[in-house]
Amino acid sequence: MSKTILVATEKPFAAAAVEEIKAAVAKHEGYELKLLEKYTENAQLLEAVKEADAMIIRSDKATKEVIDASDKLKVIVRAGAGYDNIDLEAATAKGVIAMNTPGQNSNAVAELAFGMMLNIARGKFNGKAGTELRKKKLGIHAYGNVGKYVAQIAKGFGMEVFAFDPFVDDAAIKADGITPISTVEELYSSCQYVSLHIPANEKTKNSIHKGLMKSMPKGGVLVNTARKEVVCEEGLKIALAERKDFKYLSDIAPVCADELVEKFGDQVLFTPKKMGAQTAEANINAGVAGVEQIVAYFENGDTTFQVNK
Ligand code: 3PG
């Protein structure tokens, strides 16, 4: 009997990516694809997952309820980097392997960070004189896959680039021509631009607090293409109120986004829907990687990208 790979995406992949995902599945004998796009009710996901041996998701929530809804499910692949949307404990308890596809959508996210920085540096394209990125200091908060692309692009813009990441050796950062910074406080207090790339977990939630934001140099710009939960919203409100020169740009609008837009106008910029990984290229890379990882698991027991070990 063939194995069913469910692609469940509330925010669908680009049409070109869906075609490539279909082709990737068709290449392997014994697998079939089931597509659930733009679903509006969790019940639709619960129904679809029942027949799935494997599931590919984006920011879709793989809750305990979803995981427990299927007795067939063996693998969940988060087509992307952050897996805070998967209940890892529930997956492990049910013997389900959870994986991500690191690096596959990173360039798209990095490019969006620059799109947002340019937009704000040019006054949201209001026709008045803005500023340039060249020769400005950019601090990269977490030097992972996205952080590395941000560094490369920033060098192209002629920015001075710094990075803070306690999990990466200074030598590796230096090898890329980036200056390592040893404390988070120093990164924020010395860089006019800071680009956030930390995952959301119990340690990082609300970790970007008022003090860090307020310590940024004059004209400080914090760009968040990571997760909204890592920035303390109460602290953000205070920083925006007390520092009229401070700006917050985010691809994941905070819960209090409407209030911030109303009170702080041009100091904030939010995308209407999380767009960092929304490119055809990123969708193809992550979606096809998801298929290949699932097949590699079923055929060879390959768990290279497992995140619930
Ligand atoms: C990720 O973690 O890979 C990004 O946040 C992209 O999320 P998305 O696939 O839901 O756009």
CSV table of C-alpha atoms and ligand atoms in Angstrom, one decimal:
chain,number,residue,atom,x,y,z
A,1,MET,CA,0.0,0.0,0.0
A,2,SER,CA,1.3,3.4,-0.9
A,3,LYS,CA,2.1,6.0,1.8
A,4,THR,CA,0.2,9.3,1.9
A,5,ILE,CA,2.2,12.5,2.3
A,6,LEU,CA,-0.2,15.3,3.4
A,7,VAL,CA,0.8,18.8,2.7
A,8,ALA,CA,-1.3,20.9,5.0
A,9,THR,CA,-0.7,24.7,4.5
A,10,GLU,CA,-3.1,27.3,5.8
A,11,LYS,CA,-0.8,29.8,4.1
A,12,PRO,CA,-0.2,27.9,0.8
A,13,PHE,CA,3.0,27.4,-1.0
A,14,ALA,CA,3.5,29.2,-4.3
A,15,ALA,CA,1.8,27.4,-7.2
A,16,ALA,CA,5.2,26.7,-8.7
A,17,ALA,CA,6.3,25.0,-5.5
A,18,VAL,CA,3.2,22.8,-5.4
A,19,GLU,CA,4.0,21.6,-8.9
A,20,GLU,CA,7.6,20.8,-7.8
A,21,ILE,CA,6.4,19.0,-4.7
A,22,LYS,CA,4.0,17.0,-6.7
A,23,ALA,CA,6.8,16.1,-9.1
A,24,ALA,CA,9.1,15.1,-6.2
A,25,VAL,CA,6.4,12.8,-4.8
A,26,ALA,CA,5.7,11.3,-8.2
A,27,LYS,CA,9.4,10.5,-8.6
A,28,HIS,CA,9.2,8.0,-5.7
A,29,GLU,CA,7.2,4.8,-6.2
A,30,GLY,CA,4.8,4.0,-3.4
A,31,TYR,CA,4.0,7.6,-2.3
A,32,GLU,CA,1.0,9.8,-3.0
A,33,LEU,CA,0.3,13.4,-2.2
A,34,LYS,CA,-2.7,14.8,-0.5
A,35,LEU,CA,-3.1,18.6,-0.5
A,36,LEU,CA,-5.0,20.6,2.1
A,37,GLU,CA,-4.5,24.3,1.4
A,38,LYS,CA,-6.1,27.5,2.9
A,39,TYR,CA,-8.0,25.5,5.4
A,40,THR,CA,-10.1,27.6,7.8
A,41,GLU,CA,-11.0,25.2,10.5
A,42,ASN,CA,-8.8,23.0,12.6
A,43,ALA,CA,-11.4,20.2,12.0
A,44,GLN,CA,-10.3,20.1,8.4
A,45,LEU,CA,-6.7,19.4,9.5
A,46,LEU,CA,-7.9,16.8,12.0
A,47,GLU,CA,-9.8,15.0,9.3
A,48,ALA,CA,-7.0,15.2,6.7
A,49,VAL,CA,-4.3,13.9,9.1
A,50,LYS,CA,-6.1,10.7,9.8
A,51,GLU,CA,-5.1,9.2,6.5
A,52,ALA,CA,-1.5,10.6,6.5
A,53,ASP,CA,1.7,8.6,7.0
A,54,ALA,CA,3.6,11.9,6.8
A,55,MET,CA,2.7,15.5,7.0
A,56,ILE,CA,4.4,18.7,5.6
A,57,ILE,CA,3.4,21.9,7.3
A,58,ARG,CA,4.5,25.5,7.4
A,59,SER,CA,3.5,27.6,10.5
A,60,ASP,CA,0.5,25.4,10.8
A,61,LYS,CA,0.0,24.1,14.3
A,62,ALA,CA,0.8,20.5,14.9
A,63,THR,CA,-0.9,20.3,18.3
A,64,LYS,CA,-1.3,17.2,20.5
A,65,GLU,CA,-4.9,17.0,19.2
A,66,VAL,CA,-3.6,17.0,15.6
A,67,ILE,CA,-0.9,14.5,16.3
A,68,ASP,CA,-3.2,12.2,18.3
A,69,ALA,CA,-5.8,12.3,15.5
A,70,SER,CA,-3.9,9.8,13.4
A,71,ASP,CA,-2.6,6.4,14.2
A,72,LYS,CA,-0.7,6.2,10.9
A,73,LEU,CA,1.3,9.3,11.2
A,74,LYS,CA,5.0,8.7,11.5
A,75,VAL,CA,6.7,11.9,10.4
A,76,ILE,CA,5.9,15.7,10.5
A,77,VAL,CA,8.2,18.0,8.5
A,78,ARG,CA,8.0,21.7,9.2
A,79,ALA,CA,9.0,23.1,5.8
A,80,GLY,CA,11.1,25.8,7.3
A,81,ALA,CA,13.3,26.6,10.2
A,82,GLY,CA,11.3,27.3,13.4
A,83,TYR,CA,9.5,24.3,14.9
A,84,ASP,CA,7.8,26.1,17.8
A,85,ASN,CA,4.5,25.2,16.1
A,86,ILE,CA,4.9,21.5,16.7
A,87,ASP,CA,4.1,20.0,20.1
A,88,LEU,CA,7.3,18.0,20.3
A,89,GLU,CA,6.4,16.2,23.5
A,90,ALA,CA,3.2,15.0,22.0
A,91,ALA,CA,5.0,13.9,18.9
A,92,THR,CA,7.7,12.0,20.9
A,93,ALA,CA,5.0,10.4,23.0
A,94,LYS,CA,3.2,9.1,19.9
A,95,GLY,CA,6.5,7.9,18.3
A,96,VAL,CA,6.2,10.6,15.6
A,97,ILE,CA,9.5,12.0,14.1
A,98,ALA,CA,9.4,15.8,13.8
A,99,MET,CA,11.8,17.4,11.4
A,100,ASN,CA,12.6,20.9,10.0
A,101,THR,CA,14.3,21.8,6.7
A,102,PRO,CA,17.1,24.2,8.0
A,103,GLY,CA,18.5,26.7,5.5
A,104,GLN,CA,16.0,26.1,2.7
A,105,ASN,CA,14.1,29.3,3.1
A,106,SER,CA,16.8,31.4,4.8
A,107,ASN,CA,17.7,33.7,1.9
A,108,ALA,CA,14.1,34.7,1.4
A,109,VAL,CA,13.8,35.8,5.0
A,110,ALA,CA,17.2,37.7,4.9
A,111,GLU,CA,16.1,39.5,1.7
A,112,LEU,CA,12.8,40.6,3.4
A,113,ALA,CA,14.8,42.0,6.4
A,114,PHE,CA,16.6,44.3,3.9
A,115,GLY,CA,13.3,45.1,2.2
A,116,MET,CA,12.0,46.3,5.5
A,117,MET,CA,15.1,48.2,6.4
A,118,LEU,CA,15.2,50.0,3.1
A,119,ASN,CA,11.5,50.9,3.4
A,120,ILE,CA,12.0,52.5,6.7
A,121,ALA,CA,15.3,54.2,5.8
A,122,ARG,CA,13.4,55.9,2.9
A,123,GLY,CA,10.6,57.0,5.1
A,124,LYS,CA,8.2,54.4,3.8
A,125,PHE,CA,8.7,55.8,0.3
A,126,ASN,CA,7.0,59.1,1.2
A,127,GLY,CA,9.0,61.2,-1.3
A,128,LYS,CA,11.1,63.0,1.4
A,129,ALA,CA,14.8,62.6,1.9
A,130,GLY,CA,15.7,59.4,3.8
A,131,THR,CA,18.9,57.8,4.9
A,132,GLU,CA,21.2,55.1,3.5
A,133,LEU,CA,22.3,51.7,4.9
A,134,ARG,CA,25.9,52.2,3.7
A,135,LYS,CA,28.4,52.6,6.6
A,136,LYS,CA,25.7,52.0,9.2
A,137,LYS,CA,26.4,49.4,11.9
A,138,LEU,CA,24.3,46.2,11.6
A,139,GLY,CA,24.1,43.8,14.5
A,140,ILE,CA,22.9,40.3,13.8
A,141,HIS,CA,21.3,38.6,16.7
A,142,ALA,CA,21.9,34.9,16.2
A,143,TYR,CA,24.3,33.8,13.5
A,144,GLY,CA,22.4,30.9,12.0
A,145,ASN,CA,21.3,30.2,8.4
A,146,VAL,CA,19.3,33.5,8.1
A,147,GLY,CA,21.9,35.5,10.0
A,148,LYS,CA,24.6,34.4,7.6
A,149,TYR,CA,22.6,35.5,4.5
A,150,VAL,CA,21.8,38.8,6.3
A,151,ALA,CA,25.6,39.3,6.8
A,152,GLN,CA,26.4,38.6,3.2
A,153,ILE,CA,23.8,41.0,1.9
A,154,ALA,CA,24.8,43.7,4.5
A,155,LYS,CA,28.4,43.5,3.3
A,156,GLY,CA,27.1,44.2,-0.3
A,157,PHE,CA,25.3,47.3,1.1
A,158,GLY,CA,28.6,48.5,2.6
A,159,MET,CA,27.4,48.1,6.2
A,160,GLU,CA,29.7,47.4,9.1
A,161,VAL,CA,28.5,44.0,10.3
A,162,PHE,CA,28.6,42.5,13.8
A,163,ALA,CA,27.1,39.3,15.2
A,164,PHE,CA,26.2,37.9,18.6
A,165,ASP,CA,25.7,34.2,19.0
A,166,PRO,CA,26.8,32.3,22.0
A,167,PHE,CA,26.4,29.0,20.1
A,168,VAL,CA,28.8,29.9,17.3
A,169,ASP,CA,32.6,30.1,17.7
A,170,ASP,CA,34.0,33.6,17.2
A,171,ALA,CA,36.4,32.1,14.7
A,172,ALA,CA,33.6,31.0,12.4
A,173,ILE,CA,32.0,34.4,12.5
A,174,LYS,CA,35.4,36.1,11.8
A,175,ALA,CA,36.0,33.7,8.9
A,176,ASP,CA,33.0,35.3,7.2
A,177,GLY,CA,34.5,38.8,7.7
A,178,ILE,CA,32.0,39.7,10.5
A,179,THR,CA,33.0,41.0,13.9
A,180,PRO,CA,31.8,38.8,16.8
A,181,ILE,CA,30.3,40.6,19.8
A,182,SER,CA,30.4,38.9,23.1
A,183,THR,CA,27.3,40.2,24.9
A,184,VAL,CA,23.8,40.9,23.7
A,185,GLU,CA,23.9,44.3,25.5
A,186,GLU,CA,26.9,45.4,23.5
A,187,LEU,CA,25.3,44.3,20.3
A,188,TYR,CA,22.2,46.5,20.9
A,189,SER,CA,24.1,49.5,22.4
A,190,SER,CA,26.6,49.7,19.5
A,191,CYS,CA,24.5,48.9,16.4
A,192,GLN,CA,22.0,51.3,14.9
A,193,TYR,CA,20.4,48.4,13.1
A,194,VAL,CA,19.7,45.0,14.8
A,195,SER,CA,18.3,42.1,12.9
A,196,LEU,CA,16.7,39.4,15.0
A,197,HIS,CA,17.1,35.7,14.2
A,198,ILE,CA,16.6,33.8,17.4
A,199,PRO,CA,14.1,31.0,17.7
A,200,ALA,CA,11.1,31.2,20.1
A,201,ASN,CA,11.4,29.0,23.1
A,202,GLU,CA,11.0,29.3,26.9
A,203,LYS,CA,14.4,30.9,27.2
A,204,THR,CA,14.0,33.5,24.4
A,205,LYS,CA,10.4,34.6,24.9
A,206,ASN,CA,10.2,38.3,25.9
A,207,SER,CA,14.0,38.3,26.0
A,208,ILE,CA,14.2,41.4,23.9
A,209,HIS,CA,13.3,43.8,26.6
A,210,LYS,CA,12.8,47.5,27.0
A,211,GLY,CA,16.4,48.0,28.2
A,212,LEU,CA,17.9,46.5,25.1
A,213,MET,CA,15.7,48.5,22.8
A,214,LYS,CA,16.3,51.7,24.6
A,215,SER,CA,20.0,51.2,24.6
A,216,MET,CA,20.2,51.3,20.8
A,217,PRO,CA,22.1,54.3,19.3
A,218,LYS,CA,20.3,57.3,17.9
A,219,GLY,CA,18.0,56.3,15.1
A,220,GLY,CA,17.9,52.7,16.3
A,221,VAL,CA,16.0,50.2,14.1
A,222,LEU,CA,15.1,46.7,15.3
A,223,VAL,CA,14.1,44.3,12.6
A,224,ASN,CA,12.2,41.2,13.6
A,225,THR,CA,11.8,38.5,10.9
A,226,ALA,CA,12.1,35.8,13.6
A,227,ARG,CA,9.1,35.4,16.0
A,228,LYS,CA,6.9,37.9,17.6
A,229,GLU,CA,7.1,36.2,21.0
A,230,VAL,CA,10.8,37.0,21.5
A,231,VAL,CA,10.1,40.8,21.8
A,232,CYS,CA,8.5,42.0,25.1
A,233,GLU,CA,5.4,43.9,23.9
A,234,GLU,CA,5.1,46.0,27.0
A,235,GLY,CA,8.8,47.0,26.8
A,236,LEU,CA,8.4,47.7,23.1
A,237,LYS,CA,5.5,50.2,23.8
A,238,ILE,CA,7.7,52.0,26.3
A,239,ALA,CA,10.8,52.1,24.0
A,240,LEU,CA,8.7,53.5,21.2
A,241,ALA,CA,7.1,56.1,23.5
A,242,GLU,CA,10.3,57.2,25.2
A,243,ARG,CA,12.5,57.1,22.1
A,244,LYS,CA,10.9,58.9,19.2
A,245,ASP,CA,13.9,58.0,17.1
A,246,PHE,CA,13.5,54.3,17.7
A,247,LYS,CA,11.8,52.1,15.1
A,248,TYR,CA,10.4,48.6,15.2
A,249,LEU,CA,9.9,46.6,12.0
A,250,SER,CA,8.4,43.1,12.1
A,251,ASP,CA,7.3,40.4,9.7
A,252,ILE,CA,5.3,38.9,12.5
A,253,ALA,CA,3.0,41.7,13.8
A,254,PRO,CA,2.8,41.8,17.6
A,255,VAL,CA,-0.6,41.2,19.3
A,256,CYS,CA,-0.7,45.0,20.0
A,257,ALA,CA,0.1,45.9,16.4
A,258,ASP,CA,-3.1,48.1,15.8
A,259,GLU,CA,-2.3,50.1,19.0
A,260,LEU,CA,1.3,50.6,17.9
A,261,VAL,CA,0.3,51.7,14.4
A,262,GLU,CA,-2.2,54.1,15.9
A,263,LYS,CA,0.1,55.6,18.6
A,264,PHE,CA,3.5,55.4,16.8
A,265,GLY,CA,2.7,55.6,13.1
A,266,ASP,CA,6.0,55.8,11.2
A,267,GLN,CA,8.0,54.4,14.0
A,268,VAL,CA,6.6,50.9,13.2
A,269,LEU,CA,6.3,48.8,10.1
A,270,PHE,CA,4.5,45.4,9.9
A,271,THR,CA,3.8,43.1,7.0
A,272,PRO,CA,0.1,42.2,6.6
A,273,LYS,CA,0.9,38.5,6.8
A,274,LYS,CA,4.2,36.8,7.6
A,275,MET,CA,6.1,37.1,4.3
A,276,GLY,CA,9.7,36.2,5.1
A,277,ALA,CA,9.6,32.7,3.5
A,278,GLN,CA,7.0,33.7,0.9
A,279,THR,CA,9.0,33.3,-2.3
A,280,ALA,CA,8.6,30.7,-5.0
A,281,GLU,CA,12.3,29.7,-4.5
A,282,ALA,CA,12.0,29.3,-0.7
A,283,ASN,CA,8.7,27.3,-1.1
A,284,ILE,CA,10.3,25.0,-3.7
A,285,ASN,CA,13.4,24.4,-1.6
A,286,ALA,CA,11.6,23.8,1.7
A,287,GLY,CA,8.7,21.8,0.2
A,288,VAL,CA,10.8,19.5,-2.0
A,289,ALA,CA,13.3,19.0,0.9
A,290,GLY,CA,10.4,18.0,3.0
A,291,VAL,CA,9.3,15.3,0.5
A,292,GLU,CA,12.9,14.0,0.2
A,293,GLN,CA,13.4,13.9,3.9
A,294,ILE,CA,10.2,11.9,4.4
A,295,VAL,CA,11.1,9.4,1.7
A,296,ALA,CA,14.7,9.1,3.1
A,297,TYR,CA,13.1,8.3,6.5
A,298,PHE,CA,10.8,5.7,5.2
A,299,GLU,CA,13.3,4.1,2.8
A,300,ASN,CA,16.5,4.3,4.9
A,301,GLY,CA,15.5,5.4,8.4
A,302,ASP,CA,17.3,8.7,7.9
A,303,THR,CA,16.6,11.0,10.8
A,304,THR,CA,19.2,13.7,10.0
A,305,PHE,CA,16.9,16.6,10.5
A,306,GLN,CA,14.9,15.2,13.4
A,307,VAL,CA,14.3,17.9,16.1
A,308,ASN,CA,12.6,15.7,18.8
A,309,LYS,CA,15.6,13.5,19.5
B,1,3PG,C1,10.4,29.5,9.4
B,1,3PG,O1,10.5,29.3,10.6
B,1,3PG,O2,10.9,28.8,8.5
B,1,3PG,C2,9.8,30.8,8.9
B,1,3PG,O3,9.3,31.5,10.0
B,1,3PG,C3,8.8,30.7,7.8
B,1,3PG,O4,7.5,30.4,8.2
B,1,3PG,P1,6.3,30.1,7.1
B,1,3PG,O5,6.7,28.9,6.3
B,1,3PG,O6,5.1,29.9,7.9
B,1,3PG,O7,6.2,31.3,6.2
